[in-house]
Protein backbone atom coordinates (compact mmCIF):
# COMPACT_ATOMS: atom_id res chain seq x y z
CA UNK A 1 0.00 0.00 0.00
CA UNK A 2 1.44 3.35 -1.03
CA UNK A 3 1.05 6.20 1.40
CA UNK A 4 -1.37 8.97 0.34
CA UNK A 5 -2.14 12.57 1.23
CA UNK A 6 -5.53 14.22 0.81
CA UNK A 7 -5.37 17.71 -0.64
CA UNK A 8 -8.70 19.59 -0.51
CA UNK A 9 -10.62 16.36 -1.03
CA UNK A 10 -8.35 14.81 -3.67
CA UNK A 11 -6.09 11.91 -2.76
CA UNK A 12 -2.54 11.84 -4.11
CA UNK A 13 0.08 9.13 -3.70
CA UNK A 14 3.30 10.06 -1.91
CA UNK A 15 5.65 8.55 -4.40
CA UNK A 16 8.83 9.33 -6.38
CA UNK A 17 9.21 9.05 -10.15
CA UNK A 18 11.13 5.77 -9.78
CA UNK A 19 8.49 4.30 -7.45
CA UNK A 20 5.72 5.45 -9.79
CA UNK A 21 7.33 3.64 -12.74
CA UNK A 22 7.74 0.45 -10.68
CA UNK A 23 4.13 0.64 -9.55
CA UNK A 24 2.90 1.18 -13.12
CA UNK A 25 4.93 -1.83 -14.29
CA UNK A 26 3.40 -3.88 -11.49
CA UNK A 27 -0.10 -2.75 -12.47
CA UNK A 28 0.46 -3.60 -16.16
CA UNK A 29 1.61 -7.09 -15.23
CA UNK A 30 -0.98 -7.78 -12.54
CA UNK A 31 -3.86 -8.32 -14.98
CA UNK A 32 -7.20 -6.49 -14.95
CA UNK A 33 -7.61 -2.83 -15.83
CA UNK A 34 -6.03 0.15 -14.10
CA UNK A 35 -5.72 3.88 -14.57
CA UNK A 36 -3.34 6.60 -13.54
CA UNK A 37 -4.15 10.29 -13.01
CA UNK A 38 -1.70 13.21 -12.92
CA UNK A 39 -3.16 15.64 -10.41
CA UNK A 40 -2.42 19.38 -10.46
CA UNK A 41 -4.18 22.30 -8.73
CA UNK A 42 -6.57 22.76 -11.69
CA UNK A 43 -7.70 19.14 -11.22
CA UNK A 44 -8.32 19.77 -7.51
CA UNK A 45 -10.33 22.93 -8.16
CA UNK A 46 -12.43 21.18 -10.82
CA UNK A 47 -13.00 18.25 -8.45
CA UNK A 48 -14.36 20.64 -5.81
CA UNK A 49 -17.06 21.79 -8.22
CA UNK A 50 -17.74 18.39 -9.77
CA UNK A 51 -18.09 15.42 -7.40
CA UNK A 52 -18.18 12.97 -10.36
CA UNK A 53 -14.67 14.04 -11.36
CA UNK A 54 -13.49 13.84 -7.75
CA UNK A 55 -14.78 10.28 -7.51
CA UNK A 56 -12.92 9.32 -10.69
CA UNK A 57 -9.68 10.86 -9.38
CA UNK A 58 -9.99 9.22 -5.98
CA UNK A 59 -10.68 5.80 -7.50
CA UNK A 60 -7.50 5.86 -9.63
CA UNK A 61 -4.98 3.08 -9.04
CA UNK A 62 -2.26 5.71 -8.97
CA UNK A 63 -2.58 9.49 -8.45
CA UNK A 64 0.63 11.30 -9.29
CA UNK A 65 1.56 14.71 -7.88
CA UNK A 66 1.94 16.55 -11.20
CA UNK A 67 2.35 20.25 -10.48
CA UNK A 68 4.47 22.20 -8.06
CA UNK A 69 1.29 23.47 -6.37
CA UNK A 70 0.54 19.96 -5.18
CA UNK A 71 4.08 19.45 -3.89
CA UNK A 72 3.96 22.71 -1.91
CA UNK A 73 0.45 22.05 -0.61
CA UNK A 74 1.42 18.59 0.62
CA UNK A 75 4.38 20.08 2.53
CA UNK A 76 2.21 22.81 3.97
CA UNK A 77 -0.30 20.24 5.20
CA UNK A 78 2.48 18.24 6.90
CA UNK A 79 2.30 15.19 4.60
CA UNK A 80 4.90 15.98 1.93
CA UNK A 81 5.07 14.11 -1.35
CA UNK A 82 8.73 13.34 -2.11
CA UNK A 83 8.85 15.11 -5.47
CA UNK A 84 6.85 16.31 -8.45
CA UNK A 85 6.01 13.42 -10.78
CA UNK A 86 4.95 15.10 -14.02
CA UNK A 87 3.20 13.16 -16.77
CA UNK A 88 5.45 14.83 -19.34
CA UNK A 89 8.55 13.47 -17.56
CA UNK A 90 7.01 10.08 -16.90
CA UNK A 91 5.70 9.20 -20.37
CA UNK A 92 9.11 8.97 -22.13
CA UNK A 93 10.48 6.87 -19.26
CA UNK A 94 7.45 4.64 -19.40
CA UNK A 95 7.95 4.25 -23.17
CA UNK A 96 11.51 3.08 -22.44
CA UNK A 97 10.22 0.40 -20.07
CA UNK A 98 7.51 -0.59 -22.57
CA UNK A 99 10.19 -1.00 -25.28
CA UNK A 100 12.24 -3.29 -23.00
CA UNK A 101 9.28 -5.42 -21.97
CA UNK A 102 7.53 -5.55 -25.34
CA UNK A 103 4.41 -3.67 -24.23
CA UNK A 104 2.37 -1.91 -26.92
CA UNK A 105 1.37 1.75 -26.56
CA UNK A 106 -1.79 3.32 -27.99
CA UNK A 107 -1.75 7.12 -28.28
CA UNK A 108 -5.28 8.56 -28.29
CA UNK A 109 -6.10 12.27 -28.59
CA UNK A 110 -4.56 15.65 -29.45
CA UNK A 111 -5.03 17.41 -32.80
CA UNK A 112 -4.98 15.27 -35.97
CA UNK A 113 -1.46 14.05 -36.79
CA UNK A 114 0.03 15.00 -33.41
CA UNK A 115 -0.26 11.52 -31.83
CA UNK A 116 1.47 10.09 -34.92
CA UNK A 117 4.35 12.52 -34.62
CA UNK A 118 4.57 11.89 -30.86
CA UNK A 119 4.76 8.15 -31.61
CA UNK A 120 7.55 8.79 -34.14
CA UNK A 121 9.47 10.79 -31.54
CA UNK A 122 9.17 7.98 -29.00
CA UNK A 123 10.15 5.36 -31.58
CA UNK A 124 13.24 7.29 -32.58
CA UNK A 125 14.34 7.23 -28.93
CA UNK A 126 13.33 3.61 -28.36
CA UNK A 127 13.56 1.77 -31.70
CA UNK A 128 12.10 -1.42 -30.20
CA UNK A 129 8.99 0.36 -28.94
CA UNK A 130 5.77 -1.14 -30.26
CA UNK A 131 3.14 1.48 -31.14
CA UNK A 132 -0.13 -0.43 -31.12
CA UNK A 133 -2.00 2.52 -32.63
CA UNK A 134 -2.62 6.27 -32.73
CA UNK A 135 -5.86 8.17 -33.22
CA UNK A 136 -6.96 11.76 -32.61
CA UNK A 137 -10.74 11.31 -32.27
CA UNK A 138 -12.51 13.43 -29.67
CA UNK A 139 -13.64 12.92 -26.07
CA UNK A 140 -17.31 13.20 -27.09
CA UNK A 141 -19.34 10.05 -26.31
CA UNK A 142 -20.73 9.98 -29.87
CA UNK A 143 -17.22 9.24 -31.15
CA UNK A 144 -16.72 6.23 -28.92
CA UNK A 145 -18.33 3.91 -31.48
CA UNK A 146 -15.43 4.68 -33.81
CA UNK A 147 -12.63 4.76 -31.21
CA UNK A 148 -13.36 1.73 -29.02
CA UNK A 149 -13.04 -0.94 -31.78
CA UNK A 150 -9.66 0.52 -32.79
CA UNK A 151 -8.32 0.05 -29.28
CA UNK A 152 -9.99 -3.34 -28.82
CA UNK A 153 -8.32 -4.62 -31.98
CA UNK A 154 -4.92 -3.06 -31.26
CA UNK A 155 -4.80 -4.66 -27.76
CA UNK A 156 -2.24 -2.28 -26.27
CA UNK A 157 -0.83 -2.81 -22.77
CA UNK A 158 -0.83 0.96 -22.20
CA UNK A 159 -3.34 3.54 -23.43
CA UNK A 160 -2.34 7.22 -23.22
CA UNK A 161 -5.27 9.63 -23.53
CA UNK A 162 -4.62 13.29 -24.43
CA UNK A 163 -7.96 15.07 -24.26
CA UNK A 164 -7.04 17.46 -21.43
CA UNK A 165 -8.56 17.26 -17.92
CA UNK A 166 -11.26 16.53 -16.93
CA UNK A 167 -12.41 15.09 -20.30
CA UNK A 168 -9.60 12.51 -20.54
CA UNK A 169 -10.14 11.12 -17.03
CA UNK A 170 -13.91 10.92 -17.56
CA UNK A 171 -13.28 9.21 -20.92
CA UNK A 172 -11.04 6.63 -19.24
CA UNK A 173 -13.47 5.97 -16.37
CA UNK A 174 -16.32 5.47 -18.87
CA UNK A 175 -14.47 3.33 -21.38
CA UNK A 176 -11.79 1.37 -19.56
CA UNK A 177 -14.17 -1.48 -18.75
CA UNK A 178 -15.07 -1.64 -22.45
CA UNK A 179 -11.54 -1.60 -23.92
CA UNK A 180 -9.91 -3.93 -21.36
CA UNK A 181 -6.51 -2.24 -21.36
CA UNK A 182 -4.17 -3.12 -18.44
CA UNK A 183 -3.20 0.51 -17.91
CA UNK A 184 -4.68 3.82 -19.09
CA UNK A 185 -3.42 7.28 -18.24
CA UNK A 186 -4.56 10.83 -19.01
CA UNK A 187 -1.59 12.77 -20.34
CA UNK A 188 -2.86 16.29 -21.22
CA UNK A 189 -0.43 18.14 -23.46
CA UNK A 190 2.27 15.43 -23.50
CA UNK A 191 1.78 14.50 -27.18
CA UNK A 192 2.13 18.20 -28.10
CA UNK A 193 5.49 18.28 -26.30
CA UNK A 194 6.72 15.01 -27.80
CA UNK A 195 5.66 16.07 -31.30
CA UNK A 196 7.37 19.44 -30.88
CA UNK A 197 4.06 21.34 -31.26
CA UNK A 198 4.76 23.08 -27.99
CA UNK A 199 8.00 23.60 -26.11
CA UNK A 200 8.47 22.56 -22.51
CA UNK A 201 9.98 25.02 -20.05
CA UNK A 202 13.79 24.76 -19.69
CA UNK A 203 15.10 22.42 -17.01
CA UNK A 204 16.09 25.26 -14.64
CA UNK A 205 12.52 26.59 -14.72
CA UNK A 206 11.08 23.16 -14.00
CA UNK A 207 13.52 22.77 -11.14
CA UNK A 208 12.51 26.00 -9.41
CA UNK A 209 8.83 25.26 -9.98
CA UNK A 210 7.81 27.83 -12.58
CA UNK A 211 6.93 25.56 -15.51
CA UNK A 212 3.34 26.87 -15.30
CA UNK A 213 4.66 30.37 -16.04
CA UNK A 214 6.23 29.16 -19.29
CA UNK A 215 3.04 27.44 -20.32
CA UNK A 216 1.18 30.68 -19.69
CA UNK A 217 3.67 32.63 -21.83
CA UNK A 218 3.29 30.13 -24.70
CA UNK A 219 -0.48 29.89 -24.42
CA UNK A 220 -1.81 33.16 -22.96
CA UNK A 221 -5.38 31.82 -23.24
CA UNK A 222 -4.51 29.61 -20.25
CA UNK A 223 -4.79 32.59 -17.88
CA UNK A 224 -8.41 31.85 -17.10
CA UNK A 225 -7.59 28.23 -16.24
CA UNK A 226 -4.61 29.29 -14.18
CA UNK A 227 -6.79 31.48 -11.97
CA UNK A 228 -7.28 28.16 -10.24
CA UNK A 229 -3.74 28.49 -8.84
CA UNK A 230 -4.23 31.48 -6.47
CA UNK A 231 -7.62 30.10 -5.45
CA UNK A 232 -6.01 26.75 -4.71
CA UNK A 233 -3.24 28.44 -2.66
CA UNK A 234 -5.81 30.37 -0.63
CA UNK A 235 -7.84 27.25 0.14
CA UNK A 236 -4.71 25.34 1.18
CA UNK A 237 -3.76 28.20 3.52
CA UNK A 238 -7.28 28.16 5.01
CA UNK A 239 -7.09 24.40 5.45
CA UNK A 240 -3.72 24.78 7.20
CA UNK A 241 -5.18 27.36 9.61
CA UNK A 242 -8.21 25.17 10.27
CA UNK A 243 -5.97 22.22 11.14
CA UNK A 244 -3.75 24.35 13.37
CA UNK A 245 -6.59 25.66 15.53
N1 LIG B 1 -7.58 17.85 -26.87
C1 LIG B 1 -8.22 17.05 -27.81
N2 LIG B 1 -9.57 17.14 -27.94
C2 LIG B 1 -10.31 17.97 -27.17
C3 LIG B 1 -9.65 18.78 -26.20
C4 LIG B 1 -8.28 18.69 -26.07
O1 LIG B 1 -7.55 16.28 -28.50
O2 LIG B 1 -11.52 18.00 -27.33
C5 LIG B 1 -6.12 17.75 -26.72
C6 LIG B 1 -5.34 19.00 -27.10
O3 LIG B 1 -5.09 18.99 -28.50
C7 LIG B 1 -4.07 18.80 -26.31
C8 LIG B 1 -4.55 18.05 -25.06
O4 LIG B 1 -5.82 17.54 -25.38
O5 LIG B 1 -3.16 17.99 -26.98
C9 LIG B 1 -4.72 18.88 -23.80
O6 LIG B 1 -3.75 19.77 -23.69
P1 LIG B 1 -3.64 20.80 -22.48
O7 LIG B 1 -2.41 21.56 -22.74
O8 LIG B 1 -4.92 21.55 -22.30
O9 LIG B 1 -3.51 19.78 -21.28
P2 LIG B 1 -2.81 19.92 -19.86
O10 LIG B 1 -1.42 19.41 -20.07
O11 LIG B 1 -2.90 21.34 -19.44
O12 LIG B 1 -3.67 19.00 -19.03
Tab-separated table of C-alpha atoms and ligand atoms in Angstrom:
chain	number	residue	atom	x	y	z
A	1	UNK	CA	0.000	0.000	0.000
A	2	UNK	CA	1.440	3.350	-1.031
A	3	UNK	CA	1.048	6.204	1.400
A	4	UNK	CA	-1.371	8.974	0.341
A	5	UNK	CA	-2.137	12.574	1.234
A	6	UNK	CA	-5.528	14.218	0.807
A	7	UNK	CA	-5.374	17.710	-0.640
A	8	UNK	CA	-8.698	19.592	-0.514
A	9	UNK	CA	-10.623	16.364	-1.026
A	10	UNK	CA	-8.352	14.807	-3.669
A	11	UNK	CA	-6.094	11.911	-2.762
A	12	UNK	CA	-2.542	11.845	-4.110
A	13	UNK	CA	0.078	9.127	-3.702
A	14	UNK	CA	3.303	10.062	-1.912
A	15	UNK	CA	5.653	8.551	-4.400
A	16	UNK	CA	8.834	9.330	-6.376
A	17	UNK	CA	9.207	9.049	-10.150
A	18	UNK	CA	11.129	5.774	-9.776
A	19	UNK	CA	8.485	4.296	-7.455
A	20	UNK	CA	5.717	5.446	-9.792
A	21	UNK	CA	7.330	3.640	-12.736
A	22	UNK	CA	7.740	0.452	-10.675
A	23	UNK	CA	4.129	0.643	-9.547
A	24	UNK	CA	2.903	1.180	-13.120
A	25	UNK	CA	4.934	-1.829	-14.286
A	26	UNK	CA	3.395	-3.883	-11.490
A	27	UNK	CA	-0.105	-2.752	-12.473
A	28	UNK	CA	0.462	-3.598	-16.155
A	29	UNK	CA	1.612	-7.089	-15.233
A	30	UNK	CA	-0.976	-7.784	-12.540
A	31	UNK	CA	-3.864	-8.315	-14.982
A	32	UNK	CA	-7.197	-6.492	-14.949
A	33	UNK	CA	-7.614	-2.828	-15.830
A	34	UNK	CA	-6.032	0.145	-14.104
A	35	UNK	CA	-5.721	3.879	-14.572
A	36	UNK	CA	-3.338	6.602	-13.536
A	37	UNK	CA	-4.151	10.291	-13.014
A	38	UNK	CA	-1.703	13.210	-12.916
A	39	UNK	CA	-3.161	15.644	-10.408
A	40	UNK	CA	-2.424	19.378	-10.459
A	41	UNK	CA	-4.185	22.303	-8.732
A	42	UNK	CA	-6.566	22.756	-11.686
A	43	UNK	CA	-7.701	19.141	-11.216
A	44	UNK	CA	-8.322	19.768	-7.511
A	45	UNK	CA	-10.330	22.929	-8.164
A	46	UNK	CA	-12.431	21.181	-10.816
A	47	UNK	CA	-12.999	18.251	-8.448
A	48	UNK	CA	-14.357	20.645	-5.813
A	49	UNK	CA	-17.063	21.785	-8.221
A	50	UNK	CA	-17.735	18.387	-9.768
A	51	UNK	CA	-18.091	15.416	-7.404
A	52	UNK	CA	-18.178	12.972	-10.361
A	53	UNK	CA	-14.675	14.039	-11.364
A	54	UNK	CA	-13.490	13.842	-7.748
A	55	UNK	CA	-14.781	10.278	-7.507
A	56	UNK	CA	-12.920	9.320	-10.689
A	57	UNK	CA	-9.683	10.864	-9.378
A	58	UNK	CA	-9.991	9.216	-5.979
A	59	UNK	CA	-10.683	5.805	-7.505
A	60	UNK	CA	-7.503	5.858	-9.633
A	61	UNK	CA	-4.983	3.083	-9.040
A	62	UNK	CA	-2.261	5.710	-8.968
A	63	UNK	CA	-2.577	9.495	-8.455
A	64	UNK	CA	0.633	11.296	-9.293
A	65	UNK	CA	1.559	14.713	-7.878
A	66	UNK	CA	1.943	16.554	-11.195
A	67	UNK	CA	2.349	20.248	-10.481
A	68	UNK	CA	4.470	22.202	-8.062
A	69	UNK	CA	1.292	23.473	-6.374
A	70	UNK	CA	0.538	19.959	-5.182
A	71	UNK	CA	4.076	19.445	-3.890
A	72	UNK	CA	3.963	22.705	-1.910
A	73	UNK	CA	0.445	22.053	-0.614
A	74	UNK	CA	1.424	18.586	0.617
A	75	UNK	CA	4.378	20.083	2.526
A	76	UNK	CA	2.210	22.806	3.969
A	77	UNK	CA	-0.299	20.241	5.201
A	78	UNK	CA	2.479	18.240	6.899
A	79	UNK	CA	2.297	15.186	4.597
A	80	UNK	CA	4.898	15.980	1.931
A	81	UNK	CA	5.072	14.107	-1.348
A	82	UNK	CA	8.733	13.339	-2.110
A	83	UNK	CA	8.845	15.113	-5.469
A	84	UNK	CA	6.851	16.312	-8.446
A	85	UNK	CA	6.008	13.425	-10.775
A	86	UNK	CA	4.946	15.101	-14.020
A	87	UNK	CA	3.203	13.164	-16.766
A	88	UNK	CA	5.449	14.832	-19.342
A	89	UNK	CA	8.552	13.470	-17.563
A	90	UNK	CA	7.015	10.084	-16.902
A	91	UNK	CA	5.699	9.196	-20.368
A	92	UNK	CA	9.111	8.974	-22.125
A	93	UNK	CA	10.480	6.867	-19.265
A	94	UNK	CA	7.446	4.636	-19.402
A	95	UNK	CA	7.949	4.249	-23.170
A	96	UNK	CA	11.512	3.079	-22.438
A	97	UNK	CA	10.216	0.396	-20.066
A	98	UNK	CA	7.512	-0.590	-22.573
A	99	UNK	CA	10.187	-1.005	-25.278
A	100	UNK	CA	12.243	-3.292	-22.996
A	101	UNK	CA	9.283	-5.419	-21.973
A	102	UNK	CA	7.528	-5.548	-25.341
A	103	UNK	CA	4.413	-3.667	-24.229
A	104	UNK	CA	2.375	-1.911	-26.915
A	105	UNK	CA	1.371	1.746	-26.555
A	106	UNK	CA	-1.786	3.319	-27.985
A	107	UNK	CA	-1.754	7.121	-28.277
A	108	UNK	CA	-5.280	8.558	-28.291
A	109	UNK	CA	-6.103	12.266	-28.585
A	110	UNK	CA	-4.563	15.652	-29.451
A	111	UNK	CA	-5.026	17.406	-32.799
A	112	UNK	CA	-4.982	15.266	-35.973
A	113	UNK	CA	-1.463	14.053	-36.785
A	114	UNK	CA	0.026	14.996	-33.413
A	115	UNK	CA	-0.263	11.521	-31.826
A	116	UNK	CA	1.465	10.093	-34.919
A	117	UNK	CA	4.346	12.519	-34.622
A	118	UNK	CA	4.566	11.895	-30.862
A	119	UNK	CA	4.762	8.152	-31.611
A	120	UNK	CA	7.551	8.786	-34.139
A	121	UNK	CA	9.472	10.791	-31.543
A	122	UNK	CA	9.165	7.979	-29.000
A	123	UNK	CA	10.152	5.358	-31.578
A	124	UNK	CA	13.237	7.291	-32.576
A	125	UNK	CA	14.337	7.234	-28.928
A	126	UNK	CA	13.332	3.610	-28.364
A	127	UNK	CA	13.559	1.765	-31.705
A	128	UNK	CA	12.105	-1.418	-30.197
A	129	UNK	CA	8.992	0.359	-28.937
A	130	UNK	CA	5.772	-1.144	-30.264
A	131	UNK	CA	3.141	1.477	-31.136
A	132	UNK	CA	-0.133	-0.427	-31.121
A	133	UNK	CA	-2.001	2.521	-32.632
A	134	UNK	CA	-2.620	6.271	-32.733
A	135	UNK	CA	-5.856	8.175	-33.224
A	136	UNK	CA	-6.964	11.759	-32.610
A	137	UNK	CA	-10.740	11.311	-32.269
A	138	UNK	CA	-12.510	13.426	-29.667
A	139	UNK	CA	-13.643	12.923	-26.071
A	140	UNK	CA	-17.309	13.199	-27.085
A	141	UNK	CA	-19.340	10.053	-26.307
A	142	UNK	CA	-20.731	9.985	-29.873
A	143	UNK	CA	-17.216	9.243	-31.152
A	144	UNK	CA	-16.719	6.232	-28.923
A	145	UNK	CA	-18.325	3.910	-31.478
A	146	UNK	CA	-15.427	4.682	-33.806
A	147	UNK	CA	-12.629	4.759	-31.209
A	148	UNK	CA	-13.361	1.726	-29.022
A	149	UNK	CA	-13.045	-0.937	-31.781
A	150	UNK	CA	-9.665	0.525	-32.790
A	151	UNK	CA	-8.321	0.045	-29.276
A	152	UNK	CA	-9.987	-3.337	-28.819
A	153	UNK	CA	-8.322	-4.622	-31.984
A	154	UNK	CA	-4.918	-3.059	-31.264
A	155	UNK	CA	-4.797	-4.662	-27.761
A	156	UNK	CA	-2.235	-2.281	-26.268
A	157	UNK	CA	-0.831	-2.810	-22.775
A	158	UNK	CA	-0.832	0.959	-22.197
A	159	UNK	CA	-3.344	3.545	-23.426
A	160	UNK	CA	-2.336	7.219	-23.217
A	161	UNK	CA	-5.269	9.629	-23.532
A	162	UNK	CA	-4.617	13.288	-24.430
A	163	UNK	CA	-7.958	15.072	-24.265
A	164	UNK	CA	-7.043	17.457	-21.431
A	165	UNK	CA	-8.558	17.256	-17.924
A	166	UNK	CA	-11.263	16.527	-16.926
A	167	UNK	CA	-12.410	15.089	-20.299
A	168	UNK	CA	-9.605	12.514	-20.542
A	169	UNK	CA	-10.139	11.124	-17.025
A	170	UNK	CA	-13.905	10.918	-17.563
A	171	UNK	CA	-13.277	9.210	-20.919
A	172	UNK	CA	-11.041	6.626	-19.238
A	173	UNK	CA	-13.471	5.968	-16.375
A	174	UNK	CA	-16.317	5.469	-18.872
A	175	UNK	CA	-14.473	3.335	-21.380
A	176	UNK	CA	-11.785	1.372	-19.559
A	177	UNK	CA	-14.171	-1.483	-18.749
A	178	UNK	CA	-15.070	-1.637	-22.452
A	179	UNK	CA	-11.543	-1.600	-23.919
A	180	UNK	CA	-9.915	-3.928	-21.356
A	181	UNK	CA	-6.507	-2.242	-21.357
A	182	UNK	CA	-4.174	-3.120	-18.437
A	183	UNK	CA	-3.204	0.513	-17.913
A	184	UNK	CA	-4.685	3.818	-19.089
A	185	UNK	CA	-3.422	7.275	-18.244
A	186	UNK	CA	-4.563	10.826	-19.008
A	187	UNK	CA	-1.594	12.771	-20.345
A	188	UNK	CA	-2.864	16.287	-21.222
A	189	UNK	CA	-0.428	18.141	-23.462
A	190	UNK	CA	2.265	15.428	-23.496
A	191	UNK	CA	1.775	14.503	-27.180
A	192	UNK	CA	2.128	18.197	-28.098
A	193	UNK	CA	5.486	18.282	-26.300
A	194	UNK	CA	6.719	15.006	-27.800
A	195	UNK	CA	5.662	16.065	-31.302
A	196	UNK	CA	7.370	19.435	-30.876
A	197	UNK	CA	4.063	21.344	-31.264
A	198	UNK	CA	4.759	23.083	-27.986
A	199	UNK	CA	7.996	23.597	-26.111
A	200	UNK	CA	8.471	22.564	-22.508
A	201	UNK	CA	9.981	25.017	-20.053
A	202	UNK	CA	13.790	24.758	-19.689
A	203	UNK	CA	15.099	22.425	-17.007
A	204	UNK	CA	16.088	25.262	-14.638
A	205	UNK	CA	12.522	26.592	-14.724
A	206	UNK	CA	11.077	23.156	-14.004
A	207	UNK	CA	13.524	22.767	-11.139
A	208	UNK	CA	12.513	25.997	-9.413
A	209	UNK	CA	8.829	25.255	-9.977
A	210	UNK	CA	7.806	27.829	-12.579
A	211	UNK	CA	6.928	25.560	-15.509
A	212	UNK	CA	3.342	26.867	-15.298
A	213	UNK	CA	4.663	30.374	-16.045
A	214	UNK	CA	6.232	29.156	-19.288
A	215	UNK	CA	3.040	27.440	-20.319
A	216	UNK	CA	1.176	30.683	-19.689
A	217	UNK	CA	3.674	32.630	-21.829
A	218	UNK	CA	3.290	30.126	-24.696
A	219	UNK	CA	-0.475	29.886	-24.421
A	220	UNK	CA	-1.812	33.156	-22.955
A	221	UNK	CA	-5.379	31.822	-23.237
A	222	UNK	CA	-4.506	29.609	-20.254
A	223	UNK	CA	-4.785	32.594	-17.881
A	224	UNK	CA	-8.407	31.848	-17.102
A	225	UNK	CA	-7.592	28.225	-16.239
A	226	UNK	CA	-4.608	29.293	-14.181
A	227	UNK	CA	-6.791	31.482	-11.969
A	228	UNK	CA	-7.282	28.156	-10.239
A	229	UNK	CA	-3.742	28.492	-8.839
A	230	UNK	CA	-4.227	31.476	-6.473
A	231	UNK	CA	-7.617	30.102	-5.447
A	232	UNK	CA	-6.007	26.748	-4.706
A	233	UNK	CA	-3.241	28.439	-2.663
A	234	UNK	CA	-5.812	30.371	-0.632
A	235	UNK	CA	-7.844	27.253	0.143
A	236	UNK	CA	-4.709	25.341	1.182
A	237	UNK	CA	-3.759	28.201	3.521
A	238	UNK	CA	-7.276	28.165	5.011
A	239	UNK	CA	-7.092	24.397	5.450
A	240	UNK	CA	-3.719	24.782	7.195
A	241	UNK	CA	-5.185	27.355	9.613
A	242	UNK	CA	-8.207	25.166	10.268
A	243	UNK	CA	-5.973	22.217	11.137
A	244	UNK	CA	-3.748	24.355	13.366
A	245	UNK	CA	-6.590	25.661	15.528
B	1	LIG	N1	-7.575	17.854	-26.870
B	1	LIG	C1	-8.221	17.054	-27.809
B	1	LIG	N2	-9.565	17.138	-27.943
B	1	LIG	C2	-10.305	17.970	-27.167
B	1	LIG	C3	-9.654	18.777	-26.201
B	1	LIG	C4	-8.283	18.693	-26.071
B	1	LIG	O1	-7.552	16.283	-28.499
B	1	LIG	O2	-11.523	17.998	-27.334
B	1	LIG	C5	-6.115	17.752	-26.717
B	1	LIG	C6	-5.340	18.995	-27.099
B	1	LIG	O3	-5.087	18.993	-28.500
B	1	LIG	C7	-4.065	18.798	-26.306
B	1	LIG	C8	-4.553	18.050	-25.056
B	1	LIG	O4	-5.824	17.544	-25.376
B	1	LIG	O5	-3.158	17.991	-26.985
B	1	LIG	C9	-4.723	18.881	-23.800
B	1	LIG	O6	-3.748	19.767	-23.695
B	1	LIG	P1	-3.642	20.797	-22.480
B	1	LIG	O7	-2.413	21.559	-22.741
B	1	LIG	O8	-4.920	21.548	-22.305
B	1	LIG	O9	-3.514	19.779	-21.280
B	1	LIG	P2	-2.810	19.918	-19.857
B	1	LIG	O10	-1.425	19.408	-20.068
B	1	LIG	O11	-2.904	21.337	-19.441
B	1	LIG	O12	-3.672	19.002	-19.032
